[in-house]
Amino acid sequence: MAGPPIHVLDDYYLAITLLVTIAYQLLFFSIAFAFKFDKLTDFAGGTNFALLAILTLALSSNGTTPDARQLVASLFLIVWALRLSGFLLFRILKTGKDDRFDDKRDKFLPFLGFWIFQMIWVWVCSLPVTVLNSPAVRSYPQAPFGTGRDIAGVVLYSVGLVMETVSDAQRFRFRSRNDRSAVCDSGFFYVSRHPNYFGEIMIQFAIFMIAVSAAADGFVSGAAYAALYATIVGPLLLTVLLMFVSGLPLSERPGAKKRYEAGQNWDAYARYLRRTSILIPFPPQLYERMPTILKRTVFLEFPMYVFDPAKHAGDSHRSAEEGTTARKNDDNRQSGDRLFSGEGQRQGETS
């Protein structure tokens, strides 16, 4: 018979996971700051997820075999985290340094700010697994694994992991060619400009779906029921970060502007932007003909991502753009699209 979960600080493992996350990130921060060493930054973030999943699973099982739902959700988080951290470590070893820290590496507080941000990201996005493994939830009888929601979560996770893994490899191979005029429009990038982001979002919502089944199927009630549903803040935070903070805003308009002003095969790239969904995979032949209002709403290509040469390019490029705008307008059969020939860019592809 299974022993009771080990109680540590609180019933939801919130305090212990927060303390472990802070200590783990500060350890790597001290190394990075002292030696001006970039190569372990993303590795520290990814492995922190795995550490929390292993810790809470071990405390919850208390020397016995955990149930299937705990194992699946925890292992899914561990596999994703180790895959991501391993890839990022491999990439930074190849590239040599992380350009994100060029203006922060020697400044204690700005550099520490990044690591605090990473602490929040890891701790919050781990919450579905943390709470699922906690004594507050494990004190209730658990629904057998294999419900429709569980199966849907497994399928969603599998698709997301394949999409993120393959698109990361495709992007790395494309960038290794070092051809700044080329457009990465094959593989998953044929149907989405950011398939790796879309896959990561799918993964996090899939883990939440599996974790919340304990509440959704009526086996958990009270505060534990509310806590499980509240862990949706994890996948929501990840989505907000990718869409509004550190993902699309840093790659879409700035990347398109850089390519346009450098004259790096802009016409081919503008065509790719018109035809390719920014996030949700969709056939480019259909996306190109889609009304702008649907692109800006259903397909999440918000105006903040859009590069308009007339507004956002440097002065030296505007006169040339003005000379070609009229001709492009005549060929544009979709009203509202005429100023958006440069609607975004995948991060790093043309840098």
Coordinates of C-alpha atoms in Angstrom, one line a residue:
M1 CA 0.0 0.0 0.0
A2 CA 1.3 3.4 -0.9
G3 CA 2.5 5.6 1.8
P4 CA 1.3 9.2 2.2
P5 CA 3.1 12.0 0.3
I6 CA 5.8 13.7 2.3
H7 CA 4.6 17.1 3.5
V8 CA 7.2 19.9 3.0
L9 CA 6.4 23.4 4.1
D10 CA 2.9 23.5 2.6
D11 CA 0.3 21.2 1.1
Y12 CA 1.0 22.1 -2.5
Y13 CA 4.8 22.0 -2.6
L14 CA 4.7 25.7 -3.6
A15 CA 7.3 26.9 -1.1
I16 CA 9.8 24.1 -1.5
T17 CA 9.7 24.3 -5.3
L18 CA 10.1 28.1 -5.2
L19 CA 13.1 27.9 -2.8
V20 CA 14.7 25.2 -4.9
T21 CA 14.2 27.3 -8.1
I22 CA 15.7 30.4 -6.5
A23 CA 18.7 28.5 -5.2
Y24 CA 19.3 26.7 -8.5
Q25 CA 19.1 29.8 -10.6
L26 CA 21.2 31.9 -8.2
L27 CA 23.9 29.2 -8.4
F28 CA 24.1 29.4 -12.1
F29 CA 23.8 33.2 -12.0
S30 CA 26.8 33.4 -9.8
I31 CA 28.8 31.3 -12.2
A32 CA 27.7 33.2 -15.2
F33 CA 28.3 36.6 -13.7
A34 CA 31.7 35.7 -12.1
F35 CA 33.1 34.2 -15.2
K36 CA 31.1 36.1 -17.9
F37 CA 29.9 32.7 -19.0
D38 CA 26.9 32.5 -21.3
K39 CA 26.8 28.8 -22.1
L40 CA 24.8 27.6 -19.1
T41 CA 22.0 30.2 -19.0
D42 CA 19.3 28.4 -21.0
F43 CA 20.6 25.0 -19.7
A44 CA 19.9 26.2 -16.2
G45 CA 16.3 27.1 -17.1
G46 CA 15.5 23.8 -18.8
T47 CA 17.0 21.5 -16.3
N48 CA 15.2 23.4 -13.5
F49 CA 11.9 22.1 -14.8
A50 CA 13.2 18.5 -14.7
L51 CA 14.5 19.1 -11.2
L52 CA 11.2 20.2 -9.9
A53 CA 9.3 17.4 -11.5
I54 CA 11.7 14.8 -10.1
L55 CA 11.6 16.4 -6.7
T56 CA 7.8 16.6 -6.3
L57 CA 7.3 13.1 -7.8
A58 CA 9.8 11.6 -5.3
L59 CA 8.2 13.4 -2.4
S60 CA 4.7 12.5 -3.5
S61 CA 5.5 8.8 -4.0
N62 CA 7.3 8.4 -0.7
G63 CA 9.3 5.4 -1.8
T64 CA 6.4 3.7 -3.6
T65 CA 5.3 3.6 -7.3
P66 CA 3.4 6.8 -8.2
D67 CA 0.2 6.4 -10.2
A68 CA 0.1 6.6 -14.0
R69 CA -1.2 10.2 -14.2
Q70 CA 1.6 11.5 -12.0
L71 CA 4.2 9.5 -14.0
V72 CA 2.9 10.7 -17.4
A73 CA 2.6 14.4 -16.5
S74 CA 6.0 14.4 -14.7
L75 CA 7.8 12.5 -17.4
F76 CA 6.3 14.7 -20.1
L77 CA 7.7 17.8 -18.4
I78 CA 11.1 16.1 -17.8
V79 CA 11.4 15.0 -21.4
W80 CA 10.4 18.4 -22.8
A81 CA 12.8 20.2 -20.4
L82 CA 15.8 18.0 -21.1
R83 CA 15.2 18.0 -24.8
L84 CA 15.0 21.8 -24.8
S85 CA 17.9 22.4 -22.5
G86 CA 20.1 20.0 -24.4
F87 CA 19.3 21.6 -27.7
L88 CA 20.0 25.1 -26.3
L89 CA 23.3 24.0 -24.8
F90 CA 24.3 22.4 -28.1
R91 CA 23.4 25.6 -30.0
I92 CA 25.3 28.0 -27.6
L93 CA 28.3 25.7 -27.8
K94 CA 28.2 26.1 -31.5
T95 CA 27.6 29.9 -31.6
G96 CA 30.0 30.7 -28.8
K97 CA 28.1 33.4 -26.9
D98 CA 24.6 34.7 -26.3
D99 CA 24.0 38.1 -27.8
R100 CA 21.1 38.9 -25.5
F101 CA 23.6 39.7 -22.7
D102 CA 26.0 41.9 -24.6
D103 CA 24.6 45.0 -22.7
K104 CA 24.0 43.1 -19.4
R105 CA 26.8 40.7 -18.8
D106 CA 29.0 43.2 -16.8
K107 CA 26.1 44.8 -14.9
F108 CA 25.0 43.0 -11.8
L109 CA 21.4 44.2 -11.5
P110 CA 20.4 44.0 -15.1
F111 CA 22.0 40.6 -15.5
L112 CA 20.3 39.4 -12.2
G113 CA 17.0 40.7 -13.6
F114 CA 17.1 38.1 -16.4
W115 CA 17.7 35.3 -13.9
I116 CA 14.8 36.5 -11.7
F117 CA 12.6 36.4 -14.8
Q118 CA 13.8 32.9 -15.5
M119 CA 12.9 31.9 -11.9
I120 CA 9.3 33.1 -12.4
W121 CA 9.1 31.3 -15.8
V122 CA 10.2 28.0 -14.4
W123 CA 8.2 28.0 -11.2
V124 CA 4.9 29.1 -12.7
C125 CA 5.1 26.9 -15.8
S126 CA 5.9 23.9 -13.5
L127 CA 2.7 24.4 -11.4
P128 CA 0.5 21.8 -13.1
V129 CA 2.9 19.0 -12.3
T130 CA 3.8 20.5 -8.9
V131 CA 0.2 20.7 -7.7
L132 CA -0.7 17.3 -9.2
N133 CA 2.1 15.7 -7.2
S134 CA 1.3 17.6 -4.0
P135 CA -0.2 16.2 -0.8
A136 CA -3.3 18.3 -1.1
V137 CA -4.2 16.5 -4.4
R138 CA -2.8 13.1 -3.5
S139 CA -4.9 12.8 -0.4
Y140 CA -7.9 12.2 -2.7
P141 CA -8.6 8.9 -4.6
Q142 CA -7.4 9.4 -8.2
A143 CA -9.2 8.7 -11.4
P144 CA -7.6 5.8 -13.4
F145 CA -5.4 7.1 -16.2
G146 CA -6.9 6.8 -19.7
T147 CA -9.8 9.1 -19.8
G148 CA -10.7 11.0 -23.0
R149 CA -9.0 14.1 -21.6
D150 CA -5.8 12.1 -20.8
I151 CA -5.7 10.6 -24.3
A152 CA -6.2 14.0 -25.9
G153 CA -3.4 15.4 -23.7
V154 CA -1.0 12.6 -24.8
V155 CA -1.8 13.2 -28.5
L156 CA -1.5 17.0 -28.1
Y157 CA 1.8 16.6 -26.3
S158 CA 3.2 14.2 -28.9
V159 CA 2.3 16.5 -31.8
G160 CA 3.7 19.5 -30.0
L161 CA 7.0 17.8 -29.1
V162 CA 7.5 16.6 -32.7
M163 CA 6.8 20.0 -34.0
E164 CA 9.1 21.8 -31.6
T165 CA 11.9 19.3 -31.9
V166 CA 11.8 19.1 -35.7
S167 CA 11.4 22.9 -36.3
D168 CA 14.3 23.6 -33.9
A169 CA 16.5 21.3 -36.0
Q170 CA 15.2 22.8 -39.3
R171 CA 15.9 26.3 -38.1
F172 CA 19.4 25.4 -36.8
R173 CA 20.3 23.7 -40.1
F174 CA 19.0 26.7 -42.1
R175 CA 21.0 29.2 -40.0
S176 CA 24.1 27.1 -40.3
R177 CA 24.1 27.8 -44.1
N178 CA 24.8 31.4 -43.2
D179 CA 22.9 32.7 -46.3
R180 CA 21.3 35.9 -45.2
S181 CA 19.3 36.3 -48.4
A182 CA 17.6 32.9 -48.1
V183 CA 14.1 32.4 -46.7
C184 CA 13.4 29.5 -44.4
D185 CA 10.1 28.4 -45.9
S186 CA 10.4 24.6 -45.9
G187 CA 9.4 21.9 -43.5
F188 CA 7.2 23.2 -40.7
F189 CA 8.1 26.7 -41.6
Y190 CA 6.1 26.2 -44.8
V191 CA 2.9 26.4 -42.8
S192 CA 4.0 28.6 -39.8
R193 CA 6.6 31.3 -39.2
H194 CA 7.0 30.1 -35.6
P195 CA 6.2 26.4 -35.5
N196 CA 8.6 25.9 -32.5
Y197 CA 6.6 28.4 -30.4
F198 CA 3.3 26.7 -31.5
G199 CA 4.7 23.3 -30.5
E200 CA 5.8 24.6 -27.1
I201 CA 2.4 26.1 -26.4
M202 CA 0.8 22.8 -27.3
I203 CA 3.1 20.9 -24.9
Q204 CA 2.3 23.1 -21.9
F205 CA -1.5 23.0 -22.4
A206 CA -1.3 19.2 -22.9
I207 CA 0.5 18.7 -19.5
F208 CA -2.2 20.9 -17.9
M209 CA -5.0 18.8 -19.5
I210 CA -3.5 15.6 -18.0
A211 CA -2.9 17.2 -14.6
V212 CA -6.3 18.7 -14.3
S213 CA -8.1 15.4 -15.0
A214 CA -7.9 14.6 -11.3
A215 CA -10.3 17.5 -10.7
A216 CA -12.3 17.5 -13.9
D217 CA -13.4 13.9 -13.4
G218 CA -14.7 14.7 -9.9
F219 CA -12.2 12.8 -7.8
V220 CA -10.7 16.0 -6.2
S221 CA -12.7 18.7 -4.5
G222 CA -12.4 21.8 -2.3
A223 CA -9.3 23.9 -2.4
A224 CA -7.3 21.2 -4.2
Y225 CA -9.9 21.3 -7.0
A226 CA -9.5 25.0 -7.4
A227 CA -5.7 24.7 -7.2
L228 CA -5.5 22.3 -10.0
Y229 CA -7.6 24.5 -12.3
A230 CA -5.6 27.5 -11.2
T231 CA -2.4 25.9 -12.6
I232 CA -3.6 27.0 -16.1
V233 CA -1.7 30.1 -15.2
G234 CA 1.4 28.1 -16.3
P235 CA 0.6 27.5 -20.0
L236 CA -1.1 31.0 -20.1
L237 CA 2.1 32.6 -18.9
L238 CA 4.2 30.8 -21.4
T239 CA 1.8 31.9 -24.2
V240 CA 1.9 35.5 -23.0
L241 CA 5.7 35.5 -22.9
L242 CA 6.0 34.1 -26.4
M243 CA 3.4 36.3 -27.9
F244 CA 3.9 39.6 -26.1
V245 CA 7.3 39.7 -24.3
S246 CA 10.2 37.6 -25.4
G247 CA 9.1 35.8 -28.5
L248 CA 7.2 37.3 -31.4
P249 CA 7.7 41.0 -30.5
L250 CA 11.5 40.6 -30.6
S251 CA 11.5 38.7 -33.8
E252 CA 8.7 39.8 -36.1
R253 CA 8.8 43.6 -36.8
P254 CA 12.5 44.1 -35.8
G255 CA 13.6 41.1 -37.9
A256 CA 11.6 42.2 -41.0
K257 CA 12.9 45.8 -40.6
K258 CA 16.5 44.5 -40.4
R259 CA 16.1 42.4 -43.6
Y260 CA 14.3 45.2 -45.5
E261 CA 16.9 47.8 -44.7
A262 CA 19.7 45.4 -45.5
G263 CA 18.1 44.6 -48.9
Q264 CA 18.3 40.9 -48.2
N265 CA 16.0 39.4 -50.9
W266 CA 13.1 41.5 -49.5
D267 CA 10.6 40.7 -52.3
A268 CA 10.9 36.9 -51.7
Y269 CA 10.7 37.4 -47.9
A270 CA 7.7 39.8 -48.2
R271 CA 5.9 37.1 -50.2
Y272 CA 6.7 34.5 -47.5
L273 CA 5.2 36.9 -44.9
R274 CA 2.0 37.4 -46.9
R275 CA 1.5 33.7 -47.4
T276 CA 2.6 32.2 -44.1
S277 CA 0.7 32.2 -40.8
I278 CA 2.6 33.8 -37.9
L279 CA 1.9 31.0 -35.4
I280 CA -1.0 28.6 -36.2
P281 CA -0.1 26.2 -39.0
F282 CA -2.2 26.8 -42.1
P283 CA -1.8 26.1 -45.8
P284 CA -0.1 29.2 -47.3
Q285 CA -2.2 29.1 -50.5
L286 CA -5.3 29.7 -48.3
Y287 CA -3.6 32.1 -45.9
E288 CA -2.5 34.4 -48.7
R289 CA -6.1 34.9 -49.8
M290 CA -7.4 35.4 -46.3
P291 CA -9.0 38.8 -45.4
T292 CA -6.7 40.9 -43.2
I293 CA -9.3 41.0 -40.4
L294 CA -9.1 37.2 -40.0
K295 CA -5.3 37.4 -40.0
R296 CA -5.4 40.0 -37.3
T297 CA -7.9 38.1 -35.1
V298 CA -8.3 34.4 -35.6
F299 CA -4.7 33.8 -36.7
L300 CA -3.2 36.2 -34.1
E301 CA -1.1 38.3 -36.4
F302 CA -1.7 41.5 -34.4
P303 CA -0.7 44.9 -35.8
M304 CA 2.1 45.1 -33.2
Y305 CA 4.0 42.4 -35.2
V306 CA 3.5 44.0 -38.7
F307 CA 6.3 45.8 -40.4
D308 CA 5.1 48.6 -42.7
P309 CA 8.1 50.0 -44.6
A310 CA 6.4 53.4 -44.9
K311 CA 6.2 53.7 -41.1
H312 CA 9.0 51.7 -39.7
A313 CA 11.9 51.8 -42.2
G314 CA 14.7 54.3 -42.0
D315 CA 14.4 57.5 -44.0
S316 CA 16.9 56.3 -46.6
H317 CA 14.6 53.5 -47.6
R318 CA 11.3 55.3 -47.7
S319 CA 11.6 57.0 -51.0
A320 CA 12.4 53.6 -52.7
E321 CA 9.4 52.1 -50.9
E322 CA 7.1 54.9 -52.0
G323 CA 8.1 54.2 -55.7
T324 CA 7.0 50.6 -55.5
T325 CA 3.9 50.9 -53.3
A326 CA 1.7 52.1 -56.1
R327 CA 2.6 49.2 -58.3
K328 CA 2.0 46.7 -55.6
N329 CA -1.4 48.2 -54.8
D330 CA -2.6 47.5 -58.3
D331 CA -1.7 43.9 -58.0
N332 CA -3.2 43.4 -54.5
R333 CA -6.7 41.9 -54.8
Q334 CA -7.3 41.8 -51.0
S335 CA -8.3 45.1 -49.6
G336 CA -6.5 46.0 -46.4
D337 CA -3.3 44.0 -47.2
R338 CA -1.5 46.7 -49.3
L339 CA 0.7 48.1 -46.5
F340 CA 1.6 44.7 -44.9
S341 CA 4.0 43.1 -47.4
G342 CA 6.4 42.6 -44.6
E343 CA 4.3 40.9 -41.9
G344 CA 6.9 39.7 -39.5
Q345 CA 9.9 37.3 -39.3
R346 CA 10.9 34.2 -37.4
Q347 CA 13.5 35.0 -34.7
G348 CA 17.1 34.8 -35.9
E349 CA 16.5 33.5 -39.4
T350 CA 17.8 36.6 -41.2
S351 CA 20.2 37.8 -38.5

